Coordinates of C-alpha atoms and ligand atoms in Angstrom, one line a residue:
M1 CA -59.0 16.3 276.3
K2 CA -57.8 12.7 275.9
T3 CA -59.4 10.4 278.4
Y4 CA -58.3 7.0 279.4
Q5 CA -60.2 4.3 281.3
I6 CA -58.2 2.6 284.0
A7 CA -59.2 -0.3 286.3
A8 CA -57.4 0.2 289.6
L9 CA -57.1 -3.1 291.5
A10 CA -55.3 -2.4 294.8
G11 CA -55.7 -5.9 296.3
D12 CA -54.2 -6.9 299.7
G13 CA -51.5 -6.0 302.2
I14 CA -49.7 -2.8 301.2
G15 CA -51.6 -2.7 297.9
P16 CA -54.3 -0.1 298.9
E17 CA -51.8 2.4 300.5
V18 CA -49.3 2.3 297.6
M19 CA -52.2 2.5 295.1
R20 CA -53.5 5.6 296.7
E21 CA -50.2 7.4 296.2
A22 CA -49.9 6.2 292.6
I23 CA -53.3 7.5 291.8
Q24 CA -52.4 10.8 293.3
V25 CA -49.3 11.0 291.2
L26 CA -51.2 10.0 288.0
R27 CA -53.8 12.7 288.6
A28 CA -51.1 15.3 289.1
T29 CA -49.5 14.2 285.9
G30 CA -52.8 14.4 284.0
E31 CA -53.3 18.0 285.2
K32 CA -49.8 18.9 284.2
C33 CA -49.7 17.2 280.8
G34 CA -53.4 17.7 279.8
F35 CA -55.0 14.3 279.8
Q36 CA -57.7 12.8 281.9
L37 CA -57.9 9.5 283.7
H38 CA -61.2 7.7 284.5
I39 CA -60.1 5.5 287.3
T40 CA -62.5 2.7 288.5
E41 CA -61.4 0.9 291.7
A42 CA -62.4 -2.7 292.1
P43 CA -61.6 -5.4 294.7
V44 CA -59.2 -8.3 293.9
G45 CA -57.4 -10.9 295.9
W46 CA -58.5 -11.4 299.5
A47 CA -60.4 -8.1 299.2
G48 CA -62.3 -9.8 296.4
I49 CA -62.9 -12.9 298.4
D50 CA -64.3 -10.8 301.3
F51 CA -66.4 -8.8 298.9
A52 CA -67.8 -11.5 296.6
R53 CA -66.2 -14.8 297.8
K54 CA -64.0 -14.8 294.7
A55 CA -60.4 -13.6 294.3
L56 CA -61.4 -12.2 291.0
P57 CA -65.1 -11.1 291.4
D58 CA -67.1 -11.0 288.1
I59 CA -67.7 -7.3 288.5
T60 CA -63.9 -6.7 288.7
L61 CA -63.3 -8.7 285.5
E62 CA -66.1 -6.8 283.8
I63 CA -64.5 -3.5 284.8
C64 CA -61.1 -4.7 283.5
R65 CA -62.7 -5.7 280.2
K66 CA -64.1 -2.2 279.8
S67 CA -60.8 -0.5 280.6
D68 CA -57.9 0.6 278.5
S69 CA -55.4 -0.8 281.0
I70 CA -55.2 -2.3 284.5
L71 CA -53.2 -0.8 287.3
F72 CA -52.7 -3.5 289.8
G73 CA -51.5 -3.5 293.4
S74 CA -50.6 -6.9 294.9
V75 CA -52.5 -10.0 296.1
G76 CA -52.0 -12.8 298.6
L77 CA -52.0 -13.2 302.3
P78 CA -50.3 -16.4 303.2
D79 CA -51.8 -16.6 306.7
R80 CA -55.3 -16.9 305.2
D81 CA -54.3 -19.5 302.6
P82 CA -55.3 -22.6 304.6
T83 CA -58.9 -21.4 304.7
I84 CA -59.6 -22.0 301.0
P85 CA -58.5 -24.5 298.3
K86 CA -55.3 -23.7 296.5
E87 CA -57.0 -23.1 293.1
E88 CA -59.1 -20.4 294.7
R89 CA -56.2 -18.5 296.3
P90 CA -55.5 -15.0 294.9
E91 CA -52.2 -15.8 293.2
R92 CA -53.8 -18.4 291.0
A93 CA -57.4 -17.3 290.8
A94 CA -56.8 -13.6 290.3
L95 CA -53.2 -12.8 289.2
L96 CA -52.5 -15.8 287.0
R97 CA -56.1 -15.8 285.7
L98 CA -55.8 -12.1 284.6
R99 CA -52.5 -12.7 282.9
K100 CA -54.0 -15.6 280.9
E101 CA -57.4 -13.9 280.3
F102 CA -55.8 -10.8 278.7
G103 CA -53.0 -12.7 277.0
L104 CA -50.3 -10.7 278.9
F105 CA -47.4 -12.7 277.6
A106 CA -44.6 -10.1 277.9
N107 CA -43.5 -8.9 281.3
L108 CA -41.0 -6.1 281.4
R109 CA -39.2 -5.4 284.7
P110 CA -36.7 -2.5 284.5
V111 CA -34.1 -2.5 287.3
S112 CA -31.9 0.5 287.8
L113 CA -29.7 1.5 290.7
P114 CA -29.7 5.3 291.0
K115 CA -26.3 6.7 292.0
V116 CA -27.7 8.2 295.2
L117 CA -29.0 4.8 296.3
A118 CA -25.6 3.1 296.0
H119 CA -25.7 2.3 299.7
A120 CA -29.0 0.4 299.3
C121 CA -27.3 -2.1 296.9
P122 CA -25.9 -5.2 298.7
L123 CA -22.9 -5.2 296.4
A124 CA -19.6 -3.5 297.1
R125 CA -19.3 -0.2 295.2
E126 CA -16.6 -1.5 292.9
R127 CA -19.1 -4.1 291.6
Q128 CA -21.7 -1.4 290.8
G129 CA -19.6 0.1 288.1
D130 CA -21.2 3.2 286.5
G131 CA -24.6 2.0 287.8
I132 CA -26.8 -1.0 287.2
D133 CA -29.4 -0.7 284.5
I134 CA -31.1 -4.0 283.5
L135 CA -34.4 -4.8 281.8
V136 CA -35.7 -8.3 282.6
V137 CA -38.1 -9.5 279.9
R138 CA -40.0 -12.4 281.3
E139 CA -42.4 -14.6 279.4
L140 CA -45.6 -14.6 281.4
T141 CA -48.2 -16.9 280.1
G142 CA -46.3 -20.2 279.4
G143 CA -43.9 -22.6 281.0
M144 CA -44.3 -24.3 284.3
Y145 CA -46.9 -21.8 285.6
F146 CA -49.6 -22.9 283.2
G147 CA -48.5 -26.2 281.6
Q148 CA -50.9 -29.1 282.0
P149 CA -51.0 -31.6 283.7
K150 CA -50.7 -29.6 287.0
K151 CA -51.9 -31.6 289.9
T152 CA -51.2 -33.6 293.0
E153 CA -52.0 -37.3 292.9
D154 CA -52.6 -39.6 295.8
L155 CA -50.3 -42.6 295.5
G156 CA -51.7 -44.3 298.6
G157 CA -49.9 -45.1 301.8
G158 CA -49.7 -41.5 302.7
N159 CA -47.6 -40.6 299.6
L160 CA -48.5 -37.9 297.1
R161 CA -47.0 -37.1 293.8
A162 CA -47.0 -33.4 292.6
I163 CA -46.8 -32.7 288.9
D164 CA -46.1 -29.4 287.1
T165 CA -45.4 -29.4 283.4
M166 CA -43.1 -27.1 281.5
I167 CA -44.3 -26.4 278.0
Y168 CA -43.1 -23.9 275.4
T169 CA -44.0 -23.8 271.7
T170 CA -42.0 -22.1 268.9
P171 CA -44.5 -19.2 268.5
E172 CA -44.6 -18.5 272.2
I173 CA -40.8 -18.2 272.3
E174 CA -40.7 -16.2 269.0
R175 CA -43.1 -13.5 270.2
I176 CA -41.3 -12.9 273.5
A177 CA -37.9 -12.9 271.8
H178 CA -39.1 -10.2 269.4
V179 CA -40.2 -8.1 272.4
A180 CA -36.8 -8.5 274.0
F181 CA -34.8 -7.7 270.8
R182 CA -36.9 -4.6 270.1
A183 CA -36.3 -3.4 273.7
A184 CA -32.6 -4.1 273.4
R185 CA -32.5 -2.0 270.2
L186 CA -33.8 1.0 272.2
R187 CA -31.1 0.4 274.9
R188 CA -27.5 -0.7 274.8
K189 CA -28.2 -3.4 272.1
K190 CA -27.2 -6.4 274.2
L191 CA -29.5 -9.3 274.9
T192 CA -28.7 -12.2 277.2
S193 CA -31.1 -15.1 276.8
I194 CA -31.4 -17.4 279.8
D195 CA -32.2 -21.1 279.6
K196 CA -31.3 -24.5 281.0
A197 CA -30.4 -26.1 277.7
N198 CA -28.0 -28.5 279.3
V199 CA -30.8 -30.3 281.0
L200 CA -34.2 -29.3 279.7
E201 CA -35.9 -30.0 276.3
N202 CA -37.5 -26.6 276.8
G203 CA -34.1 -25.0 277.2
I204 CA -32.9 -26.5 273.9
L205 CA -35.9 -25.2 272.0
W206 CA -35.7 -21.8 273.7
R207 CA -32.0 -21.4 272.7
E208 CA -32.6 -22.5 269.1
V209 CA -35.6 -20.2 268.6
V210 CA -34.0 -17.2 270.2
A211 CA -30.9 -17.6 268.1
R212 CA -33.0 -17.9 264.9
V213 CA -35.0 -14.7 265.8
G214 CA -31.8 -13.0 266.6
K215 CA -30.7 -13.3 262.9
Q216 CA -33.3 -10.5 262.2
Y217 CA -31.6 -8.2 264.7
S218 CA -27.9 -8.3 263.6
D219 CA -27.4 -4.9 265.4
V220 CA -28.1 -6.6 268.8
A221 CA -25.4 -8.7 270.4
L222 CA -26.9 -11.9 271.6
E223 CA -25.5 -14.3 274.2
H224 CA -26.9 -17.3 275.9
L225 CA -26.4 -18.2 279.6
F226 CA -27.6 -21.1 281.7
V227 CA -29.9 -19.9 284.4
D228 CA -27.6 -21.0 287.3
N229 CA -24.7 -19.1 285.8
A230 CA -26.9 -16.1 285.1
A231 CA -27.9 -16.0 288.8
M232 CA -24.2 -16.0 289.7
Q233 CA -23.2 -13.4 287.1
L234 CA -25.9 -11.0 288.4
I235 CA -24.0 -10.9 291.7
L236 CA -20.5 -11.0 290.3
K237 CA -20.9 -8.5 287.5
P238 CA -24.4 -7.0 287.1
T239 CA -23.1 -4.3 284.8
Q240 CA -22.5 -6.8 282.0
F241 CA -26.3 -7.1 281.5
D242 CA -28.6 -4.9 279.4
V243 CA -31.7 -7.0 278.5
M244 CA -32.2 -10.4 280.1
L245 CA -34.7 -12.6 278.3
C246 CA -36.2 -15.4 280.5
E247 CA -39.0 -18.0 280.4
N248 CA -41.7 -17.5 283.1
M249 CA -40.2 -19.1 286.2
F250 CA -36.6 -18.2 285.6
G251 CA -37.8 -14.6 285.1
D252 CA -39.7 -14.7 288.3
I253 CA -36.6 -15.7 290.2
L254 CA -34.0 -13.6 288.4
S255 CA -36.2 -10.4 288.5
D256 CA -36.3 -10.5 292.3
E257 CA -32.6 -11.0 292.4
A258 CA -32.0 -8.1 290.0
A259 CA -34.5 -6.0 292.1
A260 CA -32.4 -6.5 295.2
L261 CA -29.4 -5.1 293.3
G262 CA -31.5 -2.1 292.4
G263 CA -31.8 -1.2 296.0
S264 CA -35.1 -2.6 297.0
L265 CA -38.0 -4.6 295.7
G266 CA -40.1 -1.6 296.6
M267 CA -38.5 0.2 293.6
L268 CA -39.3 -2.3 290.9
P269 CA -42.3 -1.6 288.6
S270 CA -43.5 -3.9 285.9
A271 CA -45.5 -3.9 282.8
S272 CA -47.3 -7.0 281.4
L273 CA -48.3 -6.5 277.8
G274 CA -50.5 -8.4 275.4
V275 CA -50.5 -8.1 271.6
T276 CA -50.6 -4.7 270.0
N277 CA -53.8 -4.0 268.1
G278 CA -54.2 -1.0 265.9
G279 CA -51.4 0.8 267.8
R280 CA -52.9 0.1 271.2
T281 CA -51.4 -2.3 273.7
F282 CA -53.6 -3.5 276.5
G283 CA -51.4 -3.6 279.6
F284 CA -51.4 -4.6 283.2
Y285 CA -49.1 -2.7 285.5
E286 CA -48.0 -3.8 288.9
P287 CA -45.1 -3.5 291.4
A288 CA -43.0 -6.7 291.3
G289 CA -42.9 -6.9 295.1
G290 CA -45.6 -8.6 297.1
T291 CA -48.3 -7.6 299.6
A292 CA -45.7 -7.3 302.5
P293 CA -48.4 -8.1 305.2
D294 CA -45.9 -7.4 308.0
I295 CA -45.8 -3.7 307.2
A296 CA -49.3 -3.3 305.7
G297 CA -51.4 -0.4 307.0
K298 CA -48.5 1.1 308.9
N299 CA -47.5 3.9 306.4
L300 CA -44.1 2.1 306.0
A301 CA -44.3 0.7 302.4
N302 CA -42.3 2.3 299.6
P303 CA -44.9 3.5 297.0
I304 CA -42.3 4.1 294.3
A305 CA -42.7 0.7 292.5
Q306 CA -46.5 1.4 292.2
I307 CA -45.9 5.0 291.1
L308 CA -43.4 3.9 288.5
S309 CA -45.8 1.2 287.3
G310 CA -48.2 4.1 286.6
A311 CA -45.4 5.7 284.5
L312 CA -45.0 2.5 282.5
M313 CA -48.7 2.4 281.9
L314 CA -48.6 5.9 280.4
R315 CA -45.8 5.0 278.1
H316 CA -46.7 1.5 277.0
S317 CA -50.5 1.6 276.8
F318 CA -51.1 5.3 276.0
G319 CA -48.0 6.4 274.3
L320 CA -47.7 9.3 276.7
N321 CA -43.9 9.4 276.7
E322 CA -43.5 12.9 278.1
A323 CA -45.9 12.3 281.0
S324 CA -44.2 9.0 281.8
A325 CA -40.8 10.7 281.9
A326 CA -42.3 13.4 284.1
I327 CA -43.2 10.8 286.7
E328 CA -39.8 9.1 286.5
G329 CA -38.1 12.5 286.7
A330 CA -40.1 13.4 289.8
V331 CA -39.2 10.2 291.5
Q332 CA -35.6 10.8 290.8
R333 CA -35.6 14.3 292.1
V334 CA -37.4 13.3 295.3
I335 CA -34.8 10.6 295.9
E336 CA -32.1 13.1 295.3
T337 CA -33.5 15.4 297.9
G338 CA -32.9 12.6 300.4
L339 CA -36.4 11.3 301.1
R340 CA -36.3 7.7 302.0
T341 CA -38.8 5.0 303.0
G342 CA -37.4 2.5 305.5
D343 CA -36.4 0.0 302.8
I344 CA -33.9 2.5 301.2
F345 CA -32.9 4.4 304.4
N346 CA -29.5 4.3 305.8
A347 CA -28.8 6.3 308.9
A348 CA -25.2 6.8 307.8
E349 CA -26.2 8.6 304.6
A350 CA -25.8 12.4 304.9
G351 CA -29.0 14.3 304.2
A352 CA -31.3 11.3 304.2
R353 CA -34.7 11.7 305.8
K354 CA -36.9 8.8 306.7
V355 CA -40.5 9.3 305.6
G356 CA -43.7 7.2 305.3
T357 CA -45.7 6.1 302.3
R358 CA -47.9 9.1 302.3
E359 CA -45.1 11.7 302.6
M360 CA -43.2 10.0 299.8
G361 CA -46.2 9.9 297.5
A362 CA -47.1 13.5 298.3
A363 CA -43.6 14.7 297.6
I364 CA -43.5 12.9 294.2
A365 CA -46.9 14.3 293.2
A366 CA -45.7 17.8 294.2
A367 CA -42.5 17.3 292.1
I368 CA -44.4 16.5 288.9
Ligands
IPM1 C1 -44.4 -12.0 290.5 C2 -45.0 -12.8 291.7 C3 -46.0 -13.8 291.2 C4 -45.4 -14.7 290.2 C5 -46.8 -14.6 292.3 C6 -47.4 -13.7 293.3 C7 -47.8 -15.5 291.7 O1 -44.0 -13.4 292.3 O2 -45.2 -11.4 289.8 O3 -43.2 -12.1 290.3 O4 -44.8 -15.7 290.6 O5 -45.4 -14.4 289.0
MG2 MG1 -42.0 -13.0 291.7

């Protein structure tokens, strides 16, 4: 039987409770589809700091290195931030570090609004068209997140100067553009590239390089939008988008906006992929939402983003397309039967039943 090694890093806040449900669903899928998962859990984020005084403990990094892929929960508890220096906080010391360490330059965030969740979308029905189905392809290891210098200087007299640097090179833009064009080919063959070419040097280079790469994909319709306009178009007419290609920070912002259109951030999975080597792609899979400390430990969190992240792992890292589709199908059926966590519940919806994290996870595992 095929066996895969997975590092499961649940992290903070709602991480552990949604991770538990995702693992349950993955195990049910393995039994059904005939593969085995060796899952090793390891602490990260504040859980790592409490365990080994490091957001990314050495043992956790070691386990990740020995694994075929990483299933990640979420990290960060803003209330505790003031207790340690900013470079040691989980977002930078664990999440960004892992992205860089494993060269995870391509972040895929698929957003779709299932018909039955039309009520959870903040837009009027006539703007939802036949449904929203967008793939945000976000560059994940460049731009303002990582550019140097990155520091805060003391100017004296109580004044500080904060510096972040936005850097992109031609090869960095080319490789993420190829990912986006290939994804568009498998979808509706439309690619919208987002930049700020009217103001930023980075935007000019981005647009030039994407246009040049696009010549190799003449079957894909390419358009360029400025990021501010793209944010507006997402609200005005989200159905015009198929694949949206963004640099790191624009993708961070627009993917949350797109997620809201898909009903809830609790429904948005993501895959972060490195280069493909001998047919294998090391990947990092995480829900795009955060730790949601306000609802943590209360059995209120929606586990679907974490569960769907598991489905993306099966597809992108292990090539288990059927097993992946089995999870996506189970999620869809359970939603169709009316089960709703609080974030997607609407009392006015006929047949809707409000459930907790555990009940939602168990129902999806049973539906595999
Ligand atoms: C995301 C998150 C992270 C990011 C944070 C937690 C550092 O918002 O994955 O979208 O900005 O990339
Ligand atoms: Mg974000």
